[in-house]
Amino acid sequence: MATPQTYQNYGLSLTTVETPENITGMNKLFAAAIVNNQFCQLLLNTPEVALRQGYLGDAFDLTFEEQALIVSIRAKSLPELAQQVNKALDR
């Protein structure tokens, strides 16, 4: 006999955090590079191609300035790319 599941409230409150679209786009870009080494190498070696192709059929919603920033950086590793992007966006 199946019994209904009960929901217990453990005092946790969930909130939705609004993020600008460009942050979401940048997050998608770095997430794709983290989970797929082939995409990561493409991003590091030919970023303009990586941005144009997107990942798994999804484009990255980046502003023109963010795209130009990614293309202008020549990093040898993903952490180096992330550091340079973060530094440029903090200005």
Short mmCIF file of N, CA and C in Angstrom, two decimals:
data_model
loop_
_atom_site.label_atom_id
_atom_site.label_comp_id
_atom_site.label_asym_id
_atom_site.label_seq_id
_atom_site.Cartn_x
_atom_site.Cartn_y
_atom_site.Cartn_z
N MET A 1 0.84 -1.18 0.00
CA MET A 1 0.00 0.00 0.00
C MET A 1 0.88 1.24 0.00
N ALA A 2 0.61 2.17 -0.89
CA ALA A 2 1.38 3.40 -0.99
C ALA A 2 0.86 4.42 0.02
N THR A 3 1.79 5.13 0.59
CA THR A 3 1.41 6.19 1.53
C THR A 3 1.86 7.52 0.96
N PRO A 4 1.11 8.55 1.22
CA PRO A 4 1.51 9.86 0.70
C PRO A 4 2.79 10.33 1.38
N GLN A 5 3.63 11.00 0.60
CA GLN A 5 4.84 11.56 1.16
C GLN A 5 4.49 12.80 1.95
N THR A 6 5.20 12.99 3.02
CA THR A 6 4.97 14.19 3.82
C THR A 6 6.10 15.16 3.61
N TYR A 7 5.76 16.41 3.65
CA TYR A 7 6.73 17.49 3.50
C TYR A 7 7.03 18.04 4.87
N GLN A 8 8.31 18.10 5.18
CA GLN A 8 8.71 18.67 6.45
C GLN A 8 9.46 19.97 6.20
N ASN A 9 9.08 20.99 6.89
CA ASN A 9 9.75 22.27 6.79
C ASN A 9 10.83 22.32 7.85
N TYR A 10 12.06 22.40 7.41
CA TYR A 10 13.18 22.43 8.33
C TYR A 10 13.64 23.84 8.66
N GLY A 11 12.78 24.80 8.42
CA GLY A 11 13.12 26.18 8.73
C GLY A 11 13.98 26.85 7.66
N LEU A 12 14.11 26.21 6.51
CA LEU A 12 14.90 26.80 5.44
C LEU A 12 14.01 27.69 4.60
N SER A 13 14.50 28.85 4.29
CA SER A 13 13.74 29.71 3.40
C SER A 13 14.48 29.77 2.07
N LEU A 14 13.75 29.59 1.00
CA LEU A 14 14.33 29.62 -0.33
C LEU A 14 14.02 30.96 -0.96
N THR A 15 15.04 31.55 -1.53
CA THR A 15 14.84 32.81 -2.22
C THR A 15 15.39 32.68 -3.63
N THR A 16 14.82 33.43 -4.52
CA THR A 16 15.29 33.46 -5.89
C THR A 16 16.21 34.66 -6.04
N VAL A 17 17.36 34.40 -6.59
CA VAL A 17 18.33 35.46 -6.81
C VAL A 17 18.24 35.86 -8.28
N GLU A 18 17.94 37.11 -8.51
CA GLU A 18 17.88 37.63 -9.87
C GLU A 18 19.29 37.93 -10.34
N THR A 19 19.63 37.43 -11.52
CA THR A 19 20.94 37.73 -12.09
C THR A 19 20.74 38.34 -13.46
N PRO A 20 21.57 39.31 -13.80
CA PRO A 20 21.48 39.89 -15.13
C PRO A 20 21.76 38.82 -16.19
N GLU A 21 21.18 38.98 -17.35
CA GLU A 21 21.36 38.00 -18.43
C GLU A 21 22.82 37.78 -18.78
N ASN A 22 23.62 38.84 -18.78
CA ASN A 22 25.01 38.68 -19.17
C ASN A 22 25.79 37.83 -18.16
N ILE A 23 25.43 37.90 -16.90
CA ILE A 23 26.08 37.05 -15.91
C ILE A 23 25.72 35.60 -16.20
N THR A 24 24.47 35.35 -16.51
CA THR A 24 24.04 34.00 -16.85
C THR A 24 24.79 33.50 -18.08
N GLY A 25 24.96 34.35 -19.08
CA GLY A 25 25.70 33.98 -20.27
C GLY A 25 27.15 33.64 -19.97
N MET A 26 27.78 34.44 -19.14
CA MET A 26 29.16 34.20 -18.76
C MET A 26 29.26 32.92 -17.93
N ASN A 27 28.28 32.69 -17.05
CA ASN A 27 28.26 31.45 -16.27
C ASN A 27 28.15 30.23 -17.18
N LYS A 28 27.28 30.32 -18.19
CA LYS A 28 27.13 29.21 -19.14
C LYS A 28 28.42 28.95 -19.89
N LEU A 29 29.09 30.01 -20.27
CA LEU A 29 30.35 29.88 -21.00
C LEU A 29 31.39 29.13 -20.16
N PHE A 30 31.57 29.55 -18.93
CA PHE A 30 32.56 28.91 -18.07
C PHE A 30 32.13 27.51 -17.65
N ALA A 31 30.85 27.30 -17.45
CA ALA A 31 30.37 25.95 -17.11
C ALA A 31 30.64 24.98 -18.25
N ALA A 32 30.42 25.41 -19.48
CA ALA A 32 30.69 24.55 -20.63
C ALA A 32 32.17 24.21 -20.70
N ALA A 33 33.02 25.19 -20.43
CA ALA A 33 34.47 24.96 -20.47
C ALA A 33 34.92 24.03 -19.34
N ILE A 34 34.24 24.08 -18.22
CA ILE A 34 34.59 23.22 -17.09
C ILE A 34 34.22 21.76 -17.37
N VAL A 35 33.06 21.54 -17.93
CA VAL A 35 32.57 20.16 -18.10
C VAL A 35 33.04 19.49 -19.38
N ASN A 36 33.57 20.28 -20.32
CA ASN A 36 33.97 19.69 -21.59
C ASN A 36 35.35 20.20 -21.98
N ASN A 37 36.35 19.32 -21.88
CA ASN A 37 37.73 19.72 -22.15
C ASN A 37 37.92 20.16 -23.60
N GLN A 38 37.22 19.53 -24.52
CA GLN A 38 37.34 19.91 -25.93
C GLN A 38 36.85 21.35 -26.14
N PHE A 39 35.71 21.68 -25.53
CA PHE A 39 35.22 23.06 -25.63
C PHE A 39 36.18 24.02 -24.93
N CYS A 40 36.72 23.61 -23.81
CA CYS A 40 37.67 24.46 -23.08
C CYS A 40 38.87 24.80 -23.95
N GLN A 41 39.42 23.80 -24.62
CA GLN A 41 40.57 24.04 -25.50
C GLN A 41 40.19 24.95 -26.66
N LEU A 42 39.00 24.76 -27.20
CA LEU A 42 38.52 25.63 -28.28
C LEU A 42 38.41 27.07 -27.78
N LEU A 43 37.87 27.25 -26.59
CA LEU A 43 37.72 28.58 -26.00
C LEU A 43 39.08 29.24 -25.78
N LEU A 44 40.04 28.48 -25.33
CA LEU A 44 41.37 29.03 -25.07
C LEU A 44 42.14 29.33 -26.35
N ASN A 45 41.99 28.47 -27.35
CA ASN A 45 42.79 28.59 -28.58
C ASN A 45 42.13 29.44 -29.67
N THR A 46 40.83 29.30 -29.83
CA THR A 46 40.10 30.09 -30.84
C THR A 46 38.76 30.52 -30.24
N PRO A 47 38.83 31.51 -29.35
CA PRO A 47 37.62 31.92 -28.63
C PRO A 47 36.50 32.41 -29.54
N GLU A 48 36.85 33.04 -30.65
CA GLU A 48 35.81 33.53 -31.56
C GLU A 48 34.99 32.37 -32.12
N VAL A 49 35.63 31.24 -32.38
CA VAL A 49 34.92 30.06 -32.88
C VAL A 49 34.05 29.48 -31.77
N ALA A 50 34.60 29.39 -30.57
CA ALA A 50 33.85 28.84 -29.44
C ALA A 50 32.60 29.67 -29.17
N LEU A 51 32.71 30.98 -29.23
CA LEU A 51 31.55 31.85 -28.99
C LEU A 51 30.53 31.72 -30.10
N ARG A 52 31.01 31.61 -31.33
CA ARG A 52 30.10 31.50 -32.47
C ARG A 52 29.35 30.16 -32.46
N GLN A 53 30.05 29.08 -32.10
CA GLN A 53 29.43 27.75 -32.12
C GLN A 53 28.51 27.51 -30.93
N GLY A 54 28.82 28.13 -29.80
CA GLY A 54 28.04 27.86 -28.59
C GLY A 54 28.38 26.48 -28.06
N TYR A 55 27.50 25.95 -27.23
CA TYR A 55 27.75 24.64 -26.62
C TYR A 55 26.45 23.84 -26.60
N LEU A 56 26.50 22.68 -27.19
CA LEU A 56 25.34 21.78 -27.27
C LEU A 56 24.12 22.47 -27.86
N GLY A 57 24.36 23.29 -28.86
CA GLY A 57 23.26 23.97 -29.55
C GLY A 57 22.79 25.24 -28.89
N ASP A 58 23.35 25.59 -27.75
CA ASP A 58 22.95 26.81 -27.05
C ASP A 58 23.99 27.90 -27.24
N ALA A 59 23.52 29.08 -27.58
CA ALA A 59 24.41 30.23 -27.71
C ALA A 59 24.64 30.84 -26.33
N PHE A 60 25.72 31.58 -26.22
CA PHE A 60 26.01 32.28 -24.98
C PHE A 60 25.48 33.70 -25.10
N ASP A 61 24.63 34.10 -24.19
CA ASP A 61 24.02 35.42 -24.23
C ASP A 61 24.99 36.43 -23.61
N LEU A 62 25.94 36.89 -24.44
CA LEU A 62 26.94 37.84 -23.98
C LEU A 62 26.77 39.16 -24.74
N THR A 63 27.11 40.23 -24.07
CA THR A 63 27.10 41.52 -24.76
C THR A 63 28.26 41.55 -25.75
N PHE A 64 28.21 42.51 -26.67
CA PHE A 64 29.29 42.68 -27.62
C PHE A 64 30.61 42.92 -26.89
N GLU A 65 30.58 43.72 -25.84
CA GLU A 65 31.79 44.03 -25.08
C GLU A 65 32.35 42.79 -24.40
N GLU A 66 31.47 41.94 -23.86
CA GLU A 66 31.93 40.71 -23.22
C GLU A 66 32.53 39.75 -24.24
N GLN A 67 31.91 39.67 -25.41
CA GLN A 67 32.47 38.83 -26.46
C GLN A 67 33.85 39.34 -26.87
N ALA A 68 33.97 40.66 -27.03
CA ALA A 68 35.26 41.25 -27.40
C ALA A 68 36.31 40.98 -26.32
N LEU A 69 35.89 41.03 -25.08
CA LEU A 69 36.81 40.76 -23.97
C LEU A 69 37.31 39.32 -24.04
N ILE A 70 36.41 38.38 -24.19
CA ILE A 70 36.79 36.96 -24.26
C ILE A 70 37.75 36.72 -25.42
N VAL A 71 37.45 37.30 -26.56
CA VAL A 71 38.28 37.11 -27.76
C VAL A 71 39.66 37.76 -27.58
N SER A 72 39.72 38.85 -26.85
CA SER A 72 40.99 39.58 -26.71
C SER A 72 41.96 38.93 -25.73
N ILE A 73 41.47 38.10 -24.85
CA ILE A 73 42.33 37.48 -23.83
C ILE A 73 43.00 36.24 -24.41
N ARG A 74 44.29 36.16 -24.20
CA ARG A 74 45.05 34.98 -24.60
C ARG A 74 45.55 34.30 -23.33
N ALA A 75 44.78 33.33 -22.86
CA ALA A 75 45.11 32.63 -21.64
C ALA A 75 45.53 31.20 -21.97
N LYS A 76 46.38 30.63 -21.13
CA LYS A 76 46.85 29.27 -21.34
C LYS A 76 46.03 28.24 -20.56
N SER A 77 45.20 28.73 -19.65
CA SER A 77 44.39 27.83 -18.84
C SER A 77 43.05 28.49 -18.53
N LEU A 78 42.08 27.68 -18.16
CA LEU A 78 40.77 28.21 -17.80
C LEU A 78 40.84 29.11 -16.56
N PRO A 79 41.58 28.71 -15.52
CA PRO A 79 41.69 29.61 -14.36
C PRO A 79 42.31 30.97 -14.73
N GLU A 80 43.28 30.96 -15.64
CA GLU A 80 43.89 32.21 -16.08
C GLU A 80 42.87 33.07 -16.84
N LEU A 81 42.08 32.43 -17.70
CA LEU A 81 41.04 33.15 -18.43
C LEU A 81 40.03 33.75 -17.46
N ALA A 82 39.58 32.95 -16.51
CA ALA A 82 38.59 33.42 -15.53
C ALA A 82 39.14 34.58 -14.72
N GLN A 83 40.39 34.50 -14.34
CA GLN A 83 41.01 35.57 -13.55
C GLN A 83 41.05 36.87 -14.35
N GLN A 84 41.44 36.78 -15.61
CA GLN A 84 41.53 37.98 -16.43
C GLN A 84 40.15 38.57 -16.73
N VAL A 85 39.17 37.70 -16.96
CA VAL A 85 37.80 38.19 -17.19
C VAL A 85 37.28 38.87 -15.93
N ASN A 86 37.47 38.24 -14.80
CA ASN A 86 37.01 38.80 -13.53
C ASN A 86 37.66 40.15 -13.26
N LYS A 87 38.94 40.24 -13.51
CA LYS A 87 39.66 41.50 -13.31
C LYS A 87 39.11 42.59 -14.23
N ALA A 88 38.85 42.25 -15.49
CA ALA A 88 38.34 43.24 -16.43
C ALA A 88 36.91 43.66 -16.08
N LEU A 89 36.09 42.74 -15.61
CA LEU A 89 34.70 43.08 -15.29
C LEU A 89 34.56 43.84 -13.97
N ASP A 90 35.57 43.75 -13.12
CA ASP A 90 35.55 44.47 -11.84
C ASP A 90 35.85 45.96 -12.00
N ARG A 91 36.38 46.34 -13.12
CA ARG A 91 36.76 47.75 -13.34
C ARG A 91 35.57 48.63 -13.45
#
